[in-house]
PDB file of C-alpha atoms in Angstrom:
ATOM      1  CA  MET A 280       0.000   0.000   0.000  1.00  0.00           C
ATOM      2  CA  THR A 281       2.881   2.358   0.793  1.00  0.00           C
ATOM      3  CA  ASN A 282       4.446   1.686  -2.615  1.00  0.00           C
ATOM      4  CA  LEU A 283       1.109   2.329  -4.333  1.00  0.00           C
ATOM      5  CA  LEU A 284       0.598   5.624  -2.518  1.00  0.00           C
ATOM      6  CA  GLU A 285       4.150   6.635  -3.394  1.00  0.00           C
ATOM      7  CA  LEU A 286       3.466   5.763  -7.032  1.00  0.00           C
ATOM      8  CA  TYR A 287       0.262   7.823  -7.034  1.00  0.00           C
ATOM      9  CA  VAL A 288       2.053  10.819  -5.546  1.00  0.00           C
ATOM     10  CA  LYS A 289       4.724  10.628  -8.256  1.00  0.00           C
ATOM     11  CA  LEU A 290       2.272   9.985 -11.101  1.00  0.00           C
ATOM     12  CA  VAL A 291      -0.263  12.625 -10.137  1.00  0.00           C
ATOM     13  CA  GLY A 292       2.407  15.090  -9.023  1.00  0.00           C
ATOM     14  CA  LEU A 293       4.483  14.955 -12.204  1.00  0.00           C
ATOM     15  CA  VAL A 294       1.433  14.945 -14.489  1.00  0.00           C
ATOM     16  CA  LEU A 295       0.001  17.887 -12.545  1.00  0.00           C
ATOM     17  CA  VAL A 296       3.284  19.785 -12.928  1.00  0.00           C
ATOM     18  CA  GLY A 297       3.115  19.144 -16.660  1.00  0.00           C
ATOM     19  CA  PHE A 298      -0.551  20.208 -16.760  1.00  0.00           C
ATOM     20  CA  ILE A 299       0.231  23.533 -15.066  1.00  0.00           C
ATOM     21  CA  LEU A 300       3.276  24.151 -17.258  1.00  0.00           C
ATOM     22  CA  GLY A 301       1.252  23.252 -20.337  1.00  0.00           C
ATOM     23  CA  ARG A 302      -1.242  25.987 -19.489  1.00  0.00           C
ATOM     24  CA  LYS A 303       1.477  28.580 -18.919  1.00  0.00           C
ATOM     25  CA  LEU A 304       4.106  27.823 -21.559  1.00  0.00           C
ATOM     26  CA  PRO A 305       3.885  28.253 -25.341  1.00  0.00           C
ATOM     27  CA  ASN A 306       2.779  25.374 -27.550  1.00  0.00           C
ATOM     28  CA  THR A 307       6.343  24.981 -28.776  1.00  0.00           C
ATOM     29  CA  VAL A 308       7.565  23.753 -25.370  1.00  0.00           C
ATOM     30  CA  PRO A 309       5.663  20.425 -25.195  1.00  0.00           C
ATOM     31  CA  ASN A 310       6.453  19.869 -28.863  1.00  0.00           C
ATOM     32  CA  LEU A 311      10.160  20.422 -28.202  1.00  0.00           C
ATOM     33  CA  LEU A 312      10.084  18.221 -25.105  1.00  0.00           C
ATOM     34  CA  GLY A 313       8.274  15.494 -27.019  1.00  0.00           C
ATOM     35  CA  GLN A 314      10.832  15.580 -29.813  1.00  0.00           C
ATOM     36  CA  THR A 315      13.724  15.508 -27.318  1.00  0.00           C
ATOM     37  CA  LEU A 316      12.294  12.517 -25.483  1.00  0.00           C
ATOM     38  CA  PHE A 317      11.461  10.727 -28.740  1.00  0.00           C
ATOM     39  CA  TRP A 318      14.906  11.128 -30.307  1.00  0.00           C
ATOM     40  CA  VAL A 319      17.163  11.212 -27.220  1.00  0.00           C
ATOM     41  CA  GLY A 320      15.533  10.500 -23.857  1.00  0.00           C
ATOM     42  CA  VAL A 321      13.552   7.334 -24.588  1.00  0.00           C
ATOM     43  CA  PRO A 322      16.387   5.646 -26.567  1.00  0.00           C
ATOM     44  CA  ILE A 323      18.831   6.327 -23.706  1.00  0.00           C
ATOM     45  CA  SER A 324      16.401   4.982 -21.114  1.00  0.00           C
ATOM     46  CA  ILE A 325      15.809   1.821 -23.152  1.00  0.00           C
ATOM     47  CA  VAL A 326      19.548   1.147 -23.383  1.00  0.00           C
ATOM     48  CA  ALA A 327      20.027   1.858 -19.664  1.00  0.00           C
ATOM     49  CA  PHE A 328      17.156  -0.238 -18.351  1.00  0.00           C
ATOM     50  CA  LEU A 329      17.889  -3.134 -20.703  1.00  0.00           C
ATOM     51  CA  ARG A 330      21.313  -3.501 -19.057  1.00  0.00           C
ATOM     52  CA  GLN A 331      19.613  -4.533 -15.809  1.00  0.00           C
ATOM     53  CA  ALA A 332      16.588  -6.355 -17.219  1.00  0.00           C
ATOM     54  CA  ASP A 333      16.145 -10.117 -16.986  1.00  0.00           C
ATOM     55  CA  LEU A 334      15.877 -11.634 -20.476  1.00  0.00           C
ATOM     56  CA  SER A 335      16.103 -15.257 -19.395  1.00  0.00           C
ATOM     57  CA  ALA A 336      12.364 -15.933 -19.167  1.00  0.00           C
ATOM     58  CA  GLN A 337       9.813 -16.420 -21.970  1.00  0.00           C
ATOM     59  CA  ILE A 338      10.151 -12.755 -22.816  1.00  0.00           C
ATOM     60  CA  TRP A 339       9.189 -13.136 -26.464  1.00  0.00           C
ATOM     61  CA  ILE A 340       5.644 -14.063 -25.507  1.00  0.00           C
ATOM     62  CA  ALA A 341       5.013 -10.427 -24.449  1.00  0.00           C
ATOM     63  CA  PRO A 342       4.493  -9.052 -28.006  1.00  0.00           C
ATOM     64  CA  ALA A 343       2.339 -12.079 -28.890  1.00  0.00           C
ATOM     65  CA  ILE A 344       0.046 -11.242 -25.979  1.00  0.00           C
ATOM     66  CA  ALA A 345       0.081  -7.606 -27.088  1.00  0.00           C
ATOM     67  CA  TYR A 346      -1.266  -8.625 -30.496  1.00  0.00           C
ATOM     68  CA  LEU A 347      -3.958 -10.756 -28.845  1.00  0.00           C
ATOM     69  CA  ALA A 348      -4.976  -7.766 -26.700  1.00  0.00           C
ATOM     70  CA  ILE A 349      -5.089  -5.469 -29.736  1.00  0.00           C
ATOM     71  CA  LEU A 350      -7.197  -7.893 -31.780  1.00  0.00           C
ATOM     72  CA  LEU A 351      -9.528  -8.647 -28.858  1.00  0.00           C
ATOM     73  CA  GLY A 352     -10.008  -4.936 -28.199  1.00  0.00           C
ATOM     74  CA  ALA A 353     -10.831  -4.307 -31.859  1.00  0.00           C
ATOM     75  CA  PHE A 354     -13.291  -7.212 -31.959  1.00  0.00           C
ATOM     76  CA  LEU A 355     -15.081  -6.173 -28.749  1.00  0.00           C
ATOM     77  CA  ALA A 356     -15.300  -2.576 -29.987  1.00  0.00           C
ATOM     78  CA  TRP A 357     -16.816  -3.754 -33.290  1.00  0.00           C
ATOM     79  CA  LEU A 358     -19.231  -5.953 -31.325  1.00  0.00           C
ATOM     80  CA  GLY A 359     -20.117  -3.017 -29.071  1.00  0.00           C
ATOM     81  CA  ILE A 360     -20.988  -0.903 -32.112  1.00  0.00           C
ATOM     82  CA  LYS A 361     -23.284  -3.651 -33.419  1.00  0.00           C
ATOM     83  CA  VAL A 362     -24.986  -4.121 -30.037  1.00  0.00           C
ATOM     84  CA  GLN A 363     -25.495  -0.370 -29.673  1.00  0.00           C
ATOM     85  CA  ALA A 364     -27.007  -0.193 -33.140  1.00  0.00           C
ATOM     86  CA  TYR A 365     -29.342  -3.108 -32.341  1.00  0.00           C
ATOM     87  CA  PHE A 366     -30.697  -1.705 -29.064  1.00  0.00           C
ATOM     88  CA  THR A 367     -30.748   2.012 -29.903  1.00  0.00           C
ATOM     89  CA  ASN A 368     -31.456   1.820 -33.622  1.00  0.00           C
ATOM     90  CA  THR A 369     -28.660   4.312 -34.221  1.00  0.00           C
ATOM     91  CA  ILE A 370     -25.307   3.743 -35.879  1.00  0.00           C
ATOM     92  CA  PRO A 371     -22.344   6.017 -35.081  1.00  0.00           C
ATOM     93  CA  GLN A 372     -20.746   7.827 -37.991  1.00  0.00           C
ATOM     94  CA  GLN A 373     -17.914   6.040 -39.792  1.00  0.00           C
ATOM     95  CA  SER A 374     -15.339   8.408 -38.346  1.00  0.00           C
ATOM     96  CA  THR A 375     -16.616   7.806 -34.790  1.00  0.00           C
ATOM     97  CA  GLN A 376     -16.597   4.045 -35.323  1.00  0.00           C
ATOM     98  CA  GLY A 377     -12.976   4.222 -36.401  1.00  0.00           C
ATOM     99  CA  SER A 378     -11.933   6.266 -33.363  1.00  0.00           C
ATOM    100  CA  LEU A 379     -13.885   3.974 -31.028  1.00  0.00           C
ATOM    101  CA  ILE A 380     -12.117   0.866 -32.328  1.00  0.00           C
ATOM    102  CA  LEU A 381      -8.692   2.556 -32.283  1.00  0.00           C
ATOM    103  CA  ALA A 382      -9.098   3.701 -28.661  1.00  0.00           C
ATOM    104  CA  ALA A 383     -10.050   0.160 -27.619  1.00  0.00           C
ATOM    105  CA  MET A 384      -7.000  -1.364 -29.334  1.00  0.00           C
ATOM    106  CA  VAL A 385      -3.777   0.430 -28.465  1.00  0.00           C
ATOM    107  CA  GLY A 386      -2.694   1.648 -25.044  1.00  0.00           C
ATOM    108  CA  ASN A 387      -0.131   4.148 -23.767  1.00  0.00           C
ATOM    109  CA  THR A 388       2.355   1.365 -23.028  1.00  0.00           C
ATOM    110  CA  GLY A 389       5.426   3.579 -23.486  1.00  0.00           C
ATOM    111  CA  TYR A 390       5.289   7.012 -21.883  1.00  0.00           C
ATOM    112  CA  LEU A 391       2.852   5.820 -19.185  1.00  0.00           C
ATOM    113  CA  GLY A 392       3.348   2.049 -19.120  1.00  0.00           C
ATOM    114  CA  PHE A 393       7.125   2.226 -18.655  1.00  0.00           C
ATOM    115  CA  PRO A 394       7.195   4.386 -15.479  1.00  0.00           C
ATOM    116  CA  ILE A 395       4.358   2.399 -13.897  1.00  0.00           C
ATOM    117  CA  THR A 396       6.113  -0.880 -14.652  1.00  0.00           C
ATOM    118  CA  LEU A 397       9.389   0.390 -13.221  1.00  0.00           C
ATOM    119  CA  ALA A 398       7.669   1.607 -10.064  1.00  0.00           C
ATOM    120  CA  ILE A 399       5.628  -1.561  -9.510  1.00  0.00           C
ATOM    121  CA  ALA A 400       7.877  -4.398 -10.715  1.00  0.00           C
ATOM    122  CA  GLY A 401      11.324  -2.798 -10.893  1.00  0.00           C
ATOM    123  CA  GLN A 402      14.002  -2.801 -13.574  1.00  0.00           C
ATOM    124  CA  GLU A 403      14.315  -6.590 -13.548  1.00  0.00           C
ATOM    125  CA  TYR A 404      10.960  -6.963 -15.316  1.00  0.00           C
ATOM    126  CA  PHE A 405      11.221  -3.853 -17.476  1.00  0.00           C
ATOM    127  CA  ALA A 406      12.005  -5.968 -20.557  1.00  0.00           C
ATOM    128  CA  TRP A 407       8.499  -7.460 -20.461  1.00  0.00           C
ATOM    129  CA  ALA A 408       6.991  -3.983 -20.786  1.00  0.00           C
ATOM    130  CA  LEU A 409       9.555  -3.018 -23.411  1.00  0.00           C
ATOM    131  CA  PHE A 410       8.918  -6.034 -25.633  1.00  0.00           C
ATOM    132  CA  TYR A 411       5.151  -5.526 -25.236  1.00  0.00           C
ATOM    133  CA  ASP A 412       5.417  -1.903 -26.357  1.00  0.00           C
ATOM    134  CA  LEU A 413       8.049  -1.926 -29.111  1.00  0.00           C
ATOM    135  CA  LEU A 414       7.253  -5.254 -30.744  1.00  0.00           C
ATOM    136  CA  GLY A 415       3.523  -5.166 -29.995  1.00  0.00           C
ATOM    137  CA  SER A 416       1.839  -1.801 -29.476  1.00  0.00           C
ATOM    138  CA  LEU A 417       4.014   0.085 -31.976  1.00  0.00           C
ATOM    139  CA  PHE A 418       3.205  -2.195 -34.900  1.00  0.00           C
ATOM    140  CA  GLY A 419      -0.385  -2.623 -33.723  1.00  0.00           C
ATOM    141  CA  ALA A 420      -0.918   1.136 -33.882  1.00  0.00           C
ATOM    142  CA  TYR A 421       0.934   1.950 -37.085  1.00  0.00           C
ATOM    143  CA  ALA A 422       0.046  -1.201 -39.025  1.00  0.00           C
ATOM    144  CA  LEU A 423      -3.380  -2.544 -38.042  1.00  0.00           C
ATOM    145  CA  GLY A 424      -4.452   0.811 -36.609  1.00  0.00           C
ATOM    146  CA  VAL A 425      -3.571   2.658 -39.803  1.00  0.00           C
ATOM    147  CA  ALA A 426      -5.312   0.012 -41.929  1.00  0.00           C
ATOM    148  CA  LEU A 427      -8.510   0.423 -39.909  1.00  0.00           C
ATOM    149  CA  ALA A 428      -8.236   4.204 -39.958  1.00  0.00           C
ATOM    150  CA  SER A 429      -7.892   4.231 -43.748  1.00  0.00           C
ATOM    151  CA  HIS A 430     -11.050   2.095 -43.946  1.00  0.00           C
ATOM    152  CA  PHE A 431     -13.165   4.278 -41.662  1.00  0.00           C
ATOM    153  CA  GLY A 432     -11.647   7.624 -42.645  1.00  0.00           C
ATOM    154  CA  SER A 433      -9.814   8.995 -45.622  1.00  0.00           C
ATOM    155  CA  SER A 434      -7.069   6.894 -47.185  1.00  0.00           C
ATOM    156  CA  VAL A 435      -3.563   8.106 -47.871  1.00  0.00           C
ATOM    157  CA  SER A 436      -1.753   7.833 -51.158  1.00  0.00           C
ATOM    158  CA  ASN A 437       1.746   7.289 -49.816  1.00  0.00           C
ATOM    159  CA  TYR A 438       1.969   4.313 -47.482  1.00  0.00           C
ATOM    160  CA  TRP A 439       5.745   4.554 -47.623  1.00  0.00           C
ATOM    161  CA  GLN A 440       5.445   7.436 -45.146  1.00  0.00           C
ATOM    162  CA  ILE A 441       3.775   5.070 -42.674  1.00  0.00           C
ATOM    163  CA  ALA A 442       6.462   2.409 -43.107  1.00  0.00           C
ATOM    164  CA  LYS A 443       9.117   5.108 -42.794  1.00  0.00           C
ATOM    165  CA  ALA A 444       7.629   6.308 -39.508  1.00  0.00           C
ATOM    166  CA  ILE A 445       8.100   2.818 -38.090  1.00  0.00           C
ATOM    167  CA  LEU A 446      11.552   2.199 -39.547  1.00  0.00           C
ATOM    168  CA  ILE A 447      13.103   5.446 -38.315  1.00  0.00           C
ATOM    169  CA  ASN A 448      11.628   5.102 -34.816  1.00  0.00           C
ATOM    170  CA  PRO A 449      14.724   5.555 -32.594  1.00  0.00           C
ATOM    171  CA  ALA A 450      13.204   3.401 -29.856  1.00  0.00           C
ATOM    172  CA  LEU A 451      13.424   0.367 -32.132  1.00  0.00           C
ATOM    173  CA  TRP A 452      17.039   1.071 -33.020  1.00  0.00           C
ATOM    174  CA  SER A 453      17.997   1.682 -29.393  1.00  0.00           C
ATOM    175  CA  PHE A 454      16.243  -1.562 -28.502  1.00  0.00           C
ATOM    176  CA  GLY A 455      18.626  -3.470 -30.770  1.00  0.00           C
ATOM    177  CA  LEU A 456      21.582  -1.426 -29.544  1.00  0.00           C
ATOM    178  CA  GLY A 457      20.601  -2.054 -25.949  1.00  0.00           C
ATOM    179  CA  LEU A 458      20.579  -5.811 -26.497  1.00  0.00           C
ATOM    180  CA  LEU A 459      24.124  -5.645 -27.899  1.00  0.00           C
ATOM    181  CA  PHE A 460      25.261  -3.149 -25.255  1.00  0.00           C
ATOM    182  CA  ARG A 461      24.231  -5.407 -22.344  1.00  0.00           C
ATOM    183  CA  GLN A 462      27.532  -7.291 -22.402  1.00  0.00           C
ATOM    184  CA  VAL A 463      29.755  -4.206 -22.732  1.00  0.00           C
ATOM    185  CA  LYS A 464      31.661  -3.197 -19.600  1.00  0.00           C
ATOM    186  CA  ILE A 465      31.522   0.546 -18.922  1.00  0.00           C
ATOM    187  CA  PRO A 466      33.028   2.661 -16.103  1.00  0.00           C
ATOM    188  CA  PRO A 467      30.838   2.978 -12.972  1.00  0.00           C
ATOM    189  CA  VAL A 468      30.541   6.750 -13.413  1.00  0.00           C
ATOM    190  CA  VAL A 469      29.180   6.271 -16.943  1.00  0.00           C
ATOM    191  CA  GLU A 470      26.768   3.609 -15.687  1.00  0.00           C
ATOM    192  CA  PHE A 471      25.616   6.002 -12.957  1.00  0.00           C
ATOM    193  CA  CYS A 472      25.034   8.872 -15.411  1.00  0.00           C
ATOM    194  CA  LEU A 473      23.247   6.589 -17.834  1.00  0.00           C
ATOM    195  CA  GLU A 474      20.857   5.407 -15.135  1.00  0.00           C
ATOM    196  CA  LYS A 475      20.166   8.959 -13.908  1.00  0.00           C
ATOM    197  CA  LEU A 476      19.419  10.074 -17.477  1.00  0.00           C
ATOM    198  CA  ALA A 477      17.056   7.138 -17.867  1.00  0.00           C
ATOM    199  CA  TRP A 478      15.093   7.988 -14.707  1.00  0.00           C
ATOM    200  CA  SER A 479      14.997  11.650 -15.721  1.00  0.00           C
ATOM    201  CA  THR A 480      13.378  10.561 -18.977  1.00  0.00           C
ATOM    202  CA  VAL A 481      10.727   8.659 -17.019  1.00  0.00           C
ATOM    203  CA  ALA A 482       9.902  11.775 -14.990  1.00  0.00           C
ATOM    204  CA  LEU A 483       9.855  14.043 -18.045  1.00  0.00           C
ATOM    205  CA  SER A 484       7.578  11.581 -19.857  1.00  0.00           C
ATOM    206  CA  LEU A 485       4.967  12.043 -17.136  1.00  0.00           C
ATOM    207  CA  VAL A 486       5.401  15.816 -17.288  1.00  0.00           C
ATOM    208  CA  LEU A 487       4.868  15.652 -21.050  1.00  0.00           C
ATOM    209  CA  ILE A 488       1.634  13.693 -20.563  1.00  0.00           C
ATOM    210  CA  GLY A 489       0.409  16.464 -18.279  1.00  0.00           C
ATOM    211  CA  MET A 490       1.345  19.102 -20.851  1.00  0.00           C
ATOM    212  CA  ARG A 491      -0.572  17.295 -23.567  1.00  0.00           C
ATOM    213  CA  LEU A 492      -3.585  16.729 -21.339  1.00  0.00           C
ATOM    214  CA  SER A 493      -3.663  20.466 -20.616  1.00  0.00           C
ATOM    215  CA  ARG A 494      -4.450  20.983 -24.308  1.00  0.00           C
ATOM    216  CA  LEU A 495      -7.380  18.534 -24.305  1.00  0.00           C
ATOM    217  CA  ASN A 496     -10.639  20.340 -23.591  1.00  0.00           C
ATOM    218  CA  SER A 497     -13.307  18.187 -25.205  1.00  0.00           C
ATOM    219  CA  TRP A 498     -15.678  15.951 -23.186  1.00  0.00           C
ATOM    220  CA  HIS A 499     -18.457  15.957 -25.771  1.00  0.00           C
ATOM    221  CA  SER A 500     -17.997  12.293 -26.691  1.00  0.00           C
ATOM    222  CA  LEU A 501     -17.734  10.921 -23.144  1.00  0.00           C
ATOM    223  CA  PRO A 502     -20.628   8.380 -23.374  1.00  0.00           C
ATOM    224  CA  GLN A 503     -19.218   6.876 -26.583  1.00  0.00           C
ATOM    225  CA  ALA A 504     -15.648   7.029 -25.286  1.00  0.00           C
ATOM    226  CA  GLY A 505     -16.778   5.134 -22.203  1.00  0.00           C
ATOM    227  CA  ILE A 506     -17.360   2.076 -24.388  1.00  0.00           C
ATOM    228  CA  SER A 507     -13.752   2.109 -25.564  1.00  0.00           C
ATOM    229  CA  LEU A 508     -12.427   2.632 -22.044  1.00  0.00           C
ATOM    230  CA  VAL A 509     -14.449  -0.256 -20.600  1.00  0.00           C
ATOM    231  CA  ILE A 510     -13.139  -2.537 -23.333  1.00  0.00           C
ATOM    232  CA  LYS A 511      -9.535  -1.309 -23.295  1.00  0.00           C
ATOM    233  CA  MET A 512      -9.014  -0.898 -19.551  1.00  0.00           C
ATOM    234  CA  LEU A 513     -11.360  -3.522 -18.049  1.00  0.00           C
ATOM    235  CA  LEU A 514     -12.520  -6.309 -20.348  1.00  0.00           C
ATOM    236  CA  VAL A 515      -9.331  -6.996 -22.322  1.00  0.00           C
ATOM    237  CA  PRO A 516      -6.943  -7.167 -19.321  1.00  0.00           C
ATOM    238  CA  LEU A 517      -9.471  -9.196 -17.326  1.00  0.00           C
ATOM    239  CA  ILE A 518     -10.082 -11.753 -20.092  1.00  0.00           C
ATOM    240  CA  LEU A 519      -6.492 -12.159 -21.251  1.00  0.00           C
ATOM    241  CA  GLY A 520      -4.993 -11.649 -17.800  1.00  0.00           C
ATOM    242  CA  SER A 521      -6.873 -14.692 -16.518  1.00  0.00           C
ATOM    243  CA  THR A 522      -5.346 -16.818 -19.311  1.00  0.00           C
ATOM    244  CA  LEU A 523      -1.701 -15.828 -18.713  1.00  0.00           C
ATOM    245  CA  PRO A 524      -0.898 -18.944 -16.593  1.00  0.00           C
ATOM    246  CA  PHE A 525      -1.708 -21.072 -19.654  1.00  0.00           C
ATOM    247  CA  PHE A 526       1.085 -19.215 -21.458  1.00  0.00           C
ATOM    248  CA  GLY A 527       3.470 -19.879 -18.575  1.00  0.00           C
ATOM    249  CA  VAL A 528       3.421 -16.218 -17.488  1.00  0.00           C
ATOM    250  CA  THR A 529       2.973 -15.804 -13.735  1.00  0.00           C
ATOM    251  CA  GLY A 530       4.114 -13.627 -10.843  1.00  0.00           C
ATOM    252  CA  SER A 531       5.604 -10.204 -11.542  1.00  0.00           C
ATOM    253  CA  ALA A 532       5.852 -10.901 -15.279  1.00  0.00           C
ATOM    254  CA  ALA A 533       2.089 -11.481 -15.439  1.00  0.00           C
ATOM    255  CA  GLN A 534       1.526  -8.328 -13.411  1.00  0.00           C
ATOM    256  CA  VAL A 535       3.558  -6.290 -15.898  1.00  0.00           C
ATOM    257  CA  ILE A 536       1.647  -7.712 -18.879  1.00  0.00           C
ATOM    258  CA  VAL A 537      -1.718  -6.997 -17.247  1.00  0.00           C
ATOM    259  CA  LEU A 538      -0.665  -3.439 -16.429  1.00  0.00           C
ATOM    260  CA  GLN A 539       0.403  -2.886 -20.047  1.00  0.00           C
ATOM    261  CA  MET A 540      -2.928  -4.235 -21.299  1.00  0.00           C
ATOM    262  CA  ALA A 541      -4.787  -1.972 -18.854  1.00  0.00           C
ATOM    263  CA  MET A 542      -3.134   1.285 -19.921  1.00  0.00           C
ATOM    264  CA  PRO A 543      -5.436   4.046 -21.243  1.00  0.00           C
ATOM    265  CA  PRO A 544      -5.591   4.770 -24.995  1.00  0.00           C
ATOM    266  CA  ALA A 545      -2.314   5.851 -26.575  1.00  0.00           C
ATOM    267  CA  PHE A 546      -1.603   9.328 -27.931  1.00  0.00           C
ATOM    268  CA  ALA A 547      -0.932   7.551 -31.228  1.00  0.00           C
ATOM    269  CA  THR A 548      -4.705   7.107 -31.565  1.00  0.00           C
ATOM    270  CA  LEU A 549      -5.137  10.889 -31.707  1.00  0.00           C
ATOM    271  CA  VAL A 550      -2.305  11.228 -34.230  1.00  0.00           C
ATOM    272  CA  ILE A 551      -3.885   8.579 -36.457  1.00  0.00           C
ATOM    273  CA  ALA A 552      -7.363  10.084 -36.026  1.00  0.00           C
ATOM    274  CA  GLU A 553      -6.084  13.481 -37.143  1.00  0.00           C
ATOM    275  CA  THR A 554      -4.222  11.972 -40.102  1.00  0.00           C
ATOM    276  CA  PHE A 555      -7.212  10.023 -41.441  1.00  0.00           C
ATOM    277  CA  ASN A 556      -9.988  12.499 -40.528  1.00  0.00           C
ATOM    278  CA  LEU A 557     -11.589  10.315 -37.895  1.00  0.00           C
ATOM    279  CA  ASP A 558     -13.513  11.676 -34.893  1.00  0.00           C
ATOM    280  CA  CYS A 559     -10.801  13.682 -33.116  1.00  0.00           C
ATOM    281  CA  ASP A 560     -13.150  14.871 -30.347  1.00  0.00           C
ATOM    282  CA  PHE A 561     -13.760  11.232 -29.504  1.00  0.00           C
ATOM    283  CA  ALA A 562     -10.021  10.498 -29.431  1.00  0.00           C
ATOM    284  CA  VAL A 563      -9.355  13.514 -27.195  1.00  0.00           C
ATOM    285  CA  THR A 564     -12.092  12.500 -24.752  1.00  0.00           C
ATOM    286  CA  ALA A 565     -10.850   8.900 -24.611  1.00  0.00           C
ATOM    287  CA  LEU A 566      -7.309  10.060 -23.819  1.00  0.00           C
ATOM    288  CA  ALA A 567      -8.343  12.395 -21.026  1.00  0.00           C
ATOM    289  CA  GLY A 568     -10.935  10.004 -19.575  1.00  0.00           C
ATOM    290  CA  GLY A 569      -8.513   7.082 -19.683  1.00  0.00           C
ATOM    291  CA  GLY A 570      -5.972   8.923 -17.565  1.00  0.00           C
ATOM    292  CA  ILE A 571      -8.596   9.493 -14.853  1.00  0.00           C
ATOM    293  CA  VAL A 572      -9.920   5.924 -15.015  1.00  0.00           C
ATOM    294  CA  LEU A 573      -6.387   4.544 -14.572  1.00  0.00           C
ATOM    295  CA  LEU A 574      -6.202   6.007 -11.068  1.00  0.00           C
ATOM    296  CA  LEU A 575      -9.242   3.893 -10.145  1.00  0.00           C
ATOM    297  CA  THR A 576      -8.337   0.679 -11.951  1.00  0.00           C
ATOM    298  CA  LEU A 577      -4.621   0.450 -11.117  1.00  0.00           C
ATOM    299  CA  PRO A 578      -5.090  -0.802  -7.513  1.00  0.00           C
ATOM    300  CA  VAL A 579      -7.691  -3.294  -8.754  1.00  0.00           C
ATOM    301  CA  TRP A 580      -5.223  -4.927 -11.162  1.00  0.00           C
ATOM    302  CA  LEU A 581      -2.504  -4.977  -8.524  1.00  0.00           C
ATOM    303  CA  TRP A 582      -4.909  -6.709  -6.139  1.00  0.00           C
ATOM    304  CA  LEU A 583      -6.156  -9.243  -8.694  1.00  0.00           C
ATOM    305  CA  PHE A 584      -2.720 -10.066 -10.143  1.00  0.00           C
TER     306      PHE A 584
END
C-alpha cells in the first residue's frame, strides 16, 4: 500500500506539474520536449534499463500477448458498435466508429506504461513492458491501426510514409543497440550517469503527458468514449490476464503484462485520427478520460494479479 501511494504521488504530481506548465508555456515547449524525449531520452532509457533487465524468461511471448490484446479490443469494440445499433437503432458515424475501435485497441504502453512498470515491478521486469510496447503496441498502432483508420476515414496515397515512420523510430534502433550493449563493460561513473538520465526521462515523460492533457478540452464524446475505455481498460486485461498462466506467465511478469494491457488509450490514436480524418473529439475525450480511469483501476489490477 505504501508503494502504491508513493506511485500515485509521483504519477499525479508529475502529471500535474506538466498540466500547469502546459497551461502557462507556449505550444512549442511540449512539442520540443516530445521531440527531445522521442529522439534522445527514450532511446537512452531503453539502453540503460535493458542492461539490468532479466531476459532469461519467456520474454518473447510479451508481443504475442500484445497482439492478442489489440485484436480482442478491436473485436469487442466492433461488437459493441453492433450491439449499440441493435438496441438504440442508431449507428455512429464512420469516423466515430474508427476512433472507437482505435481507442479500444492500443494503449499508452510507453510514456505511461514504462514508469508504472518500473515503479511496480522494478528494472528486472522492465524488458516485459519493453517487448510488449516496441514489438507489440508500436506495430499494432501503425500497421493494423492505420489500416482500420484508412477504412473508416480517408485513405492516404503514400503508405511509404507510414512504413518510414516505423523504420526510423529511434526506440526500435535503441532496442537493438541495448541488447548488444548489455555485455559491454563501462566505467561505474558512466553507468551512474546513464541510469540517472534514464530515470529523468521517465519523470519528463509524465510531465509531457500532463502538458498534452492540458491541451485537451473536449468531453463531448464521453458516453461513446466510455465504451472504448471499458473494453480497453477492463474487459481486455481481465479476459487475457486470466489466461496468462496457460502461457506460462505468472508472478511479476504477469503483473507487468496486465498493467500494459490496462493502460489508457495511446496518444498515437489521436495522431492517427487526425491523419485520417476520424472523430478527433472522440479520441481527445478517450485520452483524457482514460488517464482518470487509470487512477481507479490500477489498484484493482494490482490486487487481482
